[in-house]
mmCIF file of N, CA and C in Angstrom:
data_model
loop_
_atom_site.group_PDB
_atom_site.id
_atom_site.type_symbol
_atom_site.label_atom_id
_atom_site.label_comp_id
_atom_site.label_asym_id
_atom_site.label_seq_id
_atom_site.Cartn_x
_atom_site.Cartn_y
_atom_site.Cartn_z
ATOM 1 N N UNK I 108 22.575 67.511 -115.484
ATOM 2 C CA UNK I 108 22.912 66.653 -116.618
ATOM 3 C C UNK I 108 23.707 67.360 -117.636
ATOM 4 N N UNK I 109 23.314 68.589 -117.977
ATOM 5 C CA UNK I 109 24.051 69.365 -119.044
ATOM 6 C C UNK I 109 25.375 69.740 -118.521
ATOM 7 N N UNK I 110 25.467 70.091 -117.280
ATOM 8 C CA UNK I 110 26.757 70.462 -116.732
ATOM 9 C C UNK I 110 27.724 69.304 -116.779
ATOM 10 N N UNK I 111 27.180 68.093 -116.507
ATOM 11 C CA UNK I 111 27.950 66.910 -116.582
ATOM 12 C C UNK I 111 28.490 66.699 -118.047
ATOM 13 N N UNK I 112 27.610 66.899 -119.006
ATOM 14 C CA UNK I 112 28.008 66.711 -120.397
ATOM 15 C C UNK I 112 29.214 67.593 -120.754
ATOM 16 N N UNK I 113 29.094 68.890 -120.299
ATOM 17 C CA UNK I 113 30.169 69.758 -120.641
ATOM 18 C C UNK I 113 31.449 69.491 -119.876
ATOM 19 N N UNK I 114 31.314 69.133 -118.577
ATOM 20 C CA UNK I 114 32.511 68.868 -117.831
ATOM 21 C C UNK I 114 33.217 67.618 -118.282
ATOM 22 N N UNK I 115 32.455 66.661 -118.819
ATOM 23 C CA UNK I 115 33.111 65.437 -119.295
ATOM 24 C C UNK I 115 33.854 65.694 -120.622
ATOM 25 N N UNK I 116 33.276 66.558 -121.409
ATOM 26 C CA UNK I 116 33.825 66.811 -122.793
ATOM 27 C C UNK I 116 34.942 67.824 -122.792
ATOM 28 N N UNK I 117 35.017 68.694 -121.778
ATOM 29 C CA UNK I 117 36.078 69.730 -121.790
ATOM 30 C C UNK I 117 37.352 69.223 -121.210
ATOM 31 N N UNK I 118 38.458 69.814 -121.635
ATOM 32 C CA UNK I 118 39.700 69.491 -120.987
ATOM 33 C C UNK I 118 39.666 69.794 -119.503
ATOM 34 N N UNK I 119 40.413 69.081 -118.704
ATOM 35 C CA UNK I 119 40.414 69.271 -117.260
ATOM 36 C C UNK I 119 41.140 70.550 -116.868
ATOM 37 N N UNK I 120 40.372 71.613 -116.687
ATOM 38 C CA UNK I 120 40.904 72.872 -116.219
ATOM 39 C C UNK I 120 39.733 73.654 -115.574
ATOM 40 N N UNK I 121 40.056 74.735 -115.005
ATOM 41 C CA UNK I 121 39.080 75.556 -114.264
ATOM 42 C C UNK I 121 37.964 76.011 -115.192
ATOM 43 N N UNK I 122 36.686 75.987 -114.681
ATOM 44 C CA UNK I 122 35.598 76.364 -115.569
ATOM 45 C C UNK I 122 35.693 77.787 -116.099
ATOM 46 N N UNK I 123 36.298 78.714 -115.375
ATOM 47 C CA UNK I 123 36.434 80.050 -115.892
ATOM 48 C C UNK I 123 37.380 80.162 -117.043
ATOM 49 N N UNK I 124 38.131 79.161 -117.300
ATOM 50 C CA UNK I 124 39.106 79.183 -118.432
ATOM 51 C C UNK I 124 38.446 78.632 -119.712
ATOM 52 N N UNK I 125 37.251 78.069 -119.615
ATOM 53 C CA UNK I 125 36.549 77.524 -120.755
ATOM 54 C C UNK I 125 36.130 78.722 -121.673
ATOM 55 N N UNK I 126 36.567 78.635 -122.893
ATOM 56 C CA UNK I 126 36.210 79.763 -123.805
ATOM 57 C C UNK I 126 34.789 79.644 -124.283
ATOM 58 N N UNK I 127 34.247 80.776 -124.609
ATOM 59 C CA UNK I 127 32.880 80.799 -125.125
ATOM 60 C C UNK I 127 32.767 79.999 -126.387
ATOM 61 N N UNK I 128 33.748 80.009 -127.224
ATOM 62 C CA UNK I 128 33.748 79.193 -128.494
ATOM 63 C C UNK I 128 33.698 77.690 -128.194
ATOM 64 N N UNK I 129 34.391 77.266 -127.170
ATOM 65 C CA UNK I 129 34.377 75.872 -126.780
ATOM 66 C C UNK I 129 32.984 75.431 -126.402
ATOM 67 N N UNK I 130 32.330 76.312 -125.578
ATOM 68 C CA UNK I 130 30.983 76.002 -125.136
ATOM 69 C C UNK I 130 30.024 75.937 -126.308
ATOM 70 N N UNK I 131 30.103 76.905 -127.257
ATOM 71 C CA UNK I 131 29.281 76.848 -128.435
ATOM 72 C C UNK I 131 29.495 75.645 -129.250
ATOM 73 N N UNK I 132 30.775 75.218 -129.420
ATOM 74 C CA UNK I 132 31.060 74.049 -130.161
ATOM 75 C C UNK I 132 30.438 72.792 -129.519
ATOM 76 N N UNK I 133 30.518 72.687 -128.236
ATOM 77 C CA UNK I 133 29.996 71.555 -127.521
ATOM 78 C C UNK I 133 28.464 71.568 -127.628
ATOM 79 N N UNK I 134 27.872 72.773 -127.474
ATOM 80 C CA UNK I 134 26.398 72.852 -127.558
ATOM 81 C C UNK I 134 25.875 72.451 -128.941
ATOM 82 N N UNK I 135 26.627 72.853 -129.961
ATOM 83 C CA UNK I 135 26.183 72.527 -131.320
ATOM 84 C C UNK I 135 26.245 71.042 -131.613
ATOM 85 N N UNK I 136 26.981 70.286 -130.794
ATOM 86 C CA UNK I 136 27.099 68.857 -130.973
ATOM 87 C C UNK I 136 25.935 68.129 -130.299
ATOM 88 N N UNK I 137 25.170 68.803 -129.477
ATOM 89 C CA UNK I 137 24.062 68.167 -128.792
ATOM 90 C C UNK I 137 22.884 68.004 -129.772
ATOM 91 N N UNK I 138 22.044 67.000 -129.491
ATOM 92 C CA UNK I 138 20.840 66.759 -130.244
ATOM 93 C C UNK I 138 19.908 67.980 -129.974
ATOM 94 N N UNK I 139 19.008 68.283 -130.909
ATOM 95 C CA UNK I 139 18.106 69.443 -130.792
ATOM 96 C C UNK I 139 17.361 69.456 -129.438
ATOM 97 N N UNK I 140 16.850 68.326 -128.991
ATOM 98 C CA UNK I 140 16.145 68.293 -127.711
ATOM 99 C C UNK I 140 17.071 68.645 -126.558
ATOM 100 N N UNK I 141 18.286 68.158 -126.647
ATOM 101 C CA UNK I 141 19.292 68.415 -125.578
ATOM 102 C C UNK I 141 19.649 69.903 -125.650
ATOM 103 N N UNK I 142 19.727 70.539 -126.854
ATOM 104 C CA UNK I 142 20.029 71.928 -126.947
ATOM 105 C C UNK I 142 18.892 72.740 -126.283
ATOM 106 N N UNK I 143 17.691 72.298 -126.558
ATOM 107 C CA UNK I 143 16.482 72.992 -125.972
ATOM 108 C C UNK I 143 16.561 72.896 -124.458
ATOM 109 N N UNK I 144 16.870 71.730 -123.919
ATOM 110 C CA UNK I 144 17.013 71.579 -122.461
ATOM 111 C C UNK I 144 18.081 72.501 -121.893
ATOM 112 N N UNK I 145 19.213 72.538 -122.598
ATOM 113 C CA UNK I 145 20.325 73.376 -122.150
ATOM 114 C C UNK I 145 19.893 74.862 -122.160
ATOM 115 N N UNK I 146 19.204 75.293 -123.168
ATOM 116 C CA UNK I 146 18.725 76.707 -123.217
ATOM 117 C C UNK I 146 17.776 76.959 -122.079
ATOM 118 N N UNK I 147 16.842 76.030 -121.805
ATOM 119 C CA UNK I 147 15.920 76.170 -120.700
ATOM 120 C C UNK I 147 16.673 76.249 -119.369
ATOM 121 N N UNK I 148 17.681 75.424 -119.190
ATOM 122 C CA UNK I 148 18.452 75.408 -117.976
ATOM 123 C C UNK I 148 19.190 76.782 -117.797
ATOM 124 N N UNK I 149 19.716 77.240 -118.907
ATOM 125 C CA UNK I 149 20.413 78.519 -118.836
ATOM 126 C C UNK I 149 19.463 79.703 -118.532
ATOM 127 N N UNK I 150 18.289 79.646 -119.103
ATOM 128 C CA UNK I 150 17.197 80.662 -118.815
ATOM 129 C C UNK I 150 16.833 80.592 -117.395
ATOM 130 N N UNK I 151 16.628 79.384 -116.827
ATOM 131 C CA UNK I 151 16.287 79.227 -115.445
ATOM 132 C C UNK I 151 17.358 79.785 -114.509
ATOM 133 N N UNK I 152 18.646 79.502 -114.901
ATOM 134 C CA UNK I 152 19.711 80.035 -114.046
ATOM 135 C C UNK I 152 19.754 81.559 -114.108
ATOM 136 N N UNK I 153 19.517 82.146 -115.303
ATOM 137 C CA UNK I 153 19.436 83.601 -115.376
ATOM 138 C C UNK I 153 18.348 84.154 -114.514
ATOM 139 N N UNK I 154 17.181 83.524 -114.584
ATOM 140 C CA UNK I 154 16.049 83.932 -113.719
ATOM 141 C C UNK I 154 16.463 83.878 -112.240
ATOM 142 N N UNK I 155 17.074 82.818 -111.835
ATOM 143 C CA UNK I 155 17.527 82.713 -110.440
ATOM 144 C C UNK I 155 18.445 83.834 -110.041
ATOM 145 N N UNK I 156 19.347 84.199 -110.936
ATOM 146 C CA UNK I 156 20.275 85.316 -110.675
ATOM 147 C C UNK I 156 19.544 86.600 -110.499
ATOM 148 N N UNK I 157 18.548 86.817 -111.419
ATOM 149 C CA UNK I 157 17.761 88.064 -111.312
ATOM 150 C C UNK I 157 16.972 88.100 -110.032
ATOM 151 N N UNK I 158 16.408 86.967 -109.638
ATOM 152 C CA UNK I 158 15.674 86.957 -108.375
ATOM 153 C C UNK I 158 16.541 87.232 -107.188
ATOM 154 N N UNK I 159 17.764 86.706 -107.219
ATOM 155 C CA UNK I 159 18.683 86.946 -106.115
ATOM 156 C C UNK I 159 19.053 88.427 -106.037
ATOM 157 N N UNK I 160 19.169 89.079 -107.154
ATOM 158 C CA UNK I 160 19.488 90.530 -107.165
ATOM 159 C C UNK I 160 18.326 91.223 -106.498
ATOM 160 N N UNK I 161 17.071 90.874 -106.855
ATOM 161 C CA UNK I 161 15.889 91.470 -106.204
ATOM 162 C C UNK I 161 15.806 91.220 -104.737
ATOM 163 N N UNK I 162 16.137 89.978 -104.309
ATOM 164 C CA UNK I 162 16.183 89.655 -102.887
ATOM 165 C C UNK I 162 17.159 90.539 -102.153
ATOM 166 N N UNK I 163 18.349 90.680 -102.682
ATOM 167 C CA UNK I 163 19.393 91.530 -102.055
ATOM 168 C C UNK I 163 18.890 92.988 -101.975
ATOM 169 N N UNK I 164 18.254 93.473 -103.064
ATOM 170 C CA UNK I 164 17.733 94.793 -103.044
ATOM 171 C C UNK I 164 16.681 95.020 -101.955
ATOM 172 N N UNK I 165 15.796 94.041 -101.821
ATOM 173 C CA UNK I 165 14.783 94.131 -100.756
ATOM 174 C C UNK I 165 15.407 94.081 -99.371
ATOM 175 N N UNK I 166 16.390 93.232 -99.225
ATOM 176 C CA UNK I 166 17.086 93.123 -97.899
ATOM 177 C C UNK I 166 17.794 94.454 -97.573
ATOM 178 N N UNK I 167 18.194 95.239 -98.567
ATOM 179 C CA UNK I 167 18.846 96.509 -98.368
ATOM 180 C C UNK I 167 17.852 97.673 -98.317
ATOM 181 N N UNK I 168 16.560 97.316 -98.307
ATOM 182 C CA UNK I 168 15.563 98.328 -98.183
ATOM 183 C C UNK I 168 15.242 99.071 -99.515
ATOM 184 N N UNK I 169 15.631 98.477 -100.648
ATOM 185 C CA UNK I 169 15.471 99.133 -101.905
ATOM 186 C C UNK I 169 14.221 98.644 -102.641
ATOM 187 N N UNK I 170 13.332 97.922 -101.928
ATOM 188 C CA UNK I 170 12.150 97.383 -102.556
ATOM 189 C C UNK I 170 11.102 98.471 -102.901
ATOM 190 N N UNK I 171 10.091 98.073 -103.676
ATOM 191 C CA UNK I 171 8.999 98.971 -103.996
ATOM 192 C C UNK I 171 7.770 98.403 -103.282
ATOM 193 N N UNK I 172 6.976 99.209 -102.639
ATOM 194 C CA UNK I 172 5.772 98.714 -101.948
ATOM 195 C C UNK I 172 4.861 97.996 -102.929
ATOM 196 N N UNK I 173 4.273 96.865 -102.450
ATOM 197 C CA UNK I 173 3.448 95.989 -103.324
ATOM 198 C C UNK I 173 2.360 96.769 -104.039
ATOM 199 N N UNK I 174 1.665 97.668 -103.345
ATOM 200 C CA UNK I 174 0.525 98.376 -103.989
ATOM 201 C C UNK I 174 1.074 99.243 -105.187
ATOM 202 N N UNK I 175 2.200 99.804 -105.055
ATOM 203 C CA UNK I 175 2.810 100.603 -106.128
ATOM 204 C C UNK I 175 3.142 99.693 -107.325
ATOM 205 N N UNK I 176 3.665 98.530 -107.063
ATOM 206 C CA UNK I 176 3.932 97.550 -108.145
ATOM 207 C C UNK I 176 2.655 97.196 -108.877
ATOM 208 N N UNK I 177 1.561 96.877 -108.097
ATOM 209 C CA UNK I 177 0.358 96.511 -108.754
ATOM 210 C C UNK I 177 -0.261 97.701 -109.557
ATOM 211 N N UNK I 178 -0.106 98.931 -109.031
ATOM 212 C CA UNK I 178 -0.563 100.089 -109.795
ATOM 213 C C UNK I 178 0.102 100.195 -111.141
ATOM 214 N N UNK I 179 1.448 99.976 -111.129
ATOM 215 C CA UNK I 179 2.221 100.024 -112.395
ATOM 216 C C UNK I 179 1.792 98.897 -113.319
ATOM 217 N N UNK I 180 1.576 97.707 -112.791
ATOM 218 C CA UNK I 180 1.150 96.632 -113.604
ATOM 219 C C UNK I 180 -0.266 96.882 -114.276
ATOM 220 N N UNK I 181 -1.129 97.423 -113.402
ATOM 221 C CA UNK I 181 -2.473 97.764 -113.990
ATOM 222 C C UNK I 181 -2.394 98.792 -115.041
ATOM 223 N N UNK I 182 -1.540 99.801 -114.852
ATOM 224 C CA UNK I 182 -1.403 100.866 -115.823
ATOM 225 C C UNK I 182 -0.859 100.276 -117.165
ATOM 226 N N UNK I 183 0.177 99.419 -117.047
ATOM 227 C CA UNK I 183 0.732 98.785 -118.243
ATOM 228 C C UNK I 183 -0.317 97.934 -118.938
ATOM 229 N N UNK I 184 -1.048 97.185 -118.149
ATOM 230 C CA UNK I 184 -2.109 96.337 -118.731
ATOM 231 C C UNK I 184 -3.160 97.170 -119.493
ATOM 232 N N UNK I 185 -3.569 98.223 -118.822
ATOM 233 C CA UNK I 185 -4.592 99.081 -119.444
ATOM 234 C C UNK I 185 -4.073 99.721 -120.665
ATOM 235 N N UNK I 186 -2.804 100.122 -120.724
ATOM 236 C CA UNK I 186 -2.242 100.683 -121.915
ATOM 237 C C UNK I 186 -2.161 99.681 -123.024
ATOM 238 N N UNK I 187 -1.774 98.415 -122.735
ATOM 239 C CA UNK I 187 -1.750 97.376 -123.775
ATOM 240 C C UNK I 187 -3.093 97.106 -124.315
ATOM 241 N N UNK I 188 -4.105 97.055 -123.411
ATOM 242 C CA UNK I 188 -5.471 96.799 -123.865
ATOM 243 C C UNK I 188 -5.937 97.958 -124.723
ATOM 244 N N UNK I 189 -5.672 99.162 -124.323
ATOM 245 C CA UNK I 189 -6.068 100.332 -125.169
ATOM 246 C C UNK I 189 -5.446 100.305 -126.532
ATOM 247 N N UNK I 190 -4.150 99.920 -126.606
ATOM 248 C CA UNK I 190 -3.481 99.893 -127.909
ATOM 249 C C UNK I 190 -3.987 98.769 -128.754
ATOM 250 N N UNK I 191 -4.355 97.642 -128.150
ATOM 251 C CA UNK I 191 -4.775 96.480 -128.927
ATOM 252 C C UNK I 191 -6.225 96.666 -129.450
ATOM 253 N N UNK I 192 -6.994 97.540 -128.903
ATOM 254 C CA UNK I 192 -8.379 97.725 -129.353
ATOM 255 C C UNK I 192 -8.506 98.857 -130.371
ATOM 256 N N UNK I 193 -7.401 99.461 -130.738
ATOM 257 C CA UNK I 193 -7.438 100.549 -131.721
ATOM 258 C C UNK I 193 -7.546 100.005 -133.129
#
């Protein structure tokens, strides 16, 4: 839906030619709830990109063994708990 809003409002040209300022101007014209939806959609798209980077790394054998990941997470958690109880 948001993509449609932008493509309808922008001049007919390639998406890569759309300037950052044009996008900001269009976003500022959206209602607050629509702005929030747009931000959420952008965050979701960024998360998808990050996941795809991870998937490619795993496919190339660059992954970290699961137990090692959980050990790091436990260590971080324990450190946060230790700091919060001081």
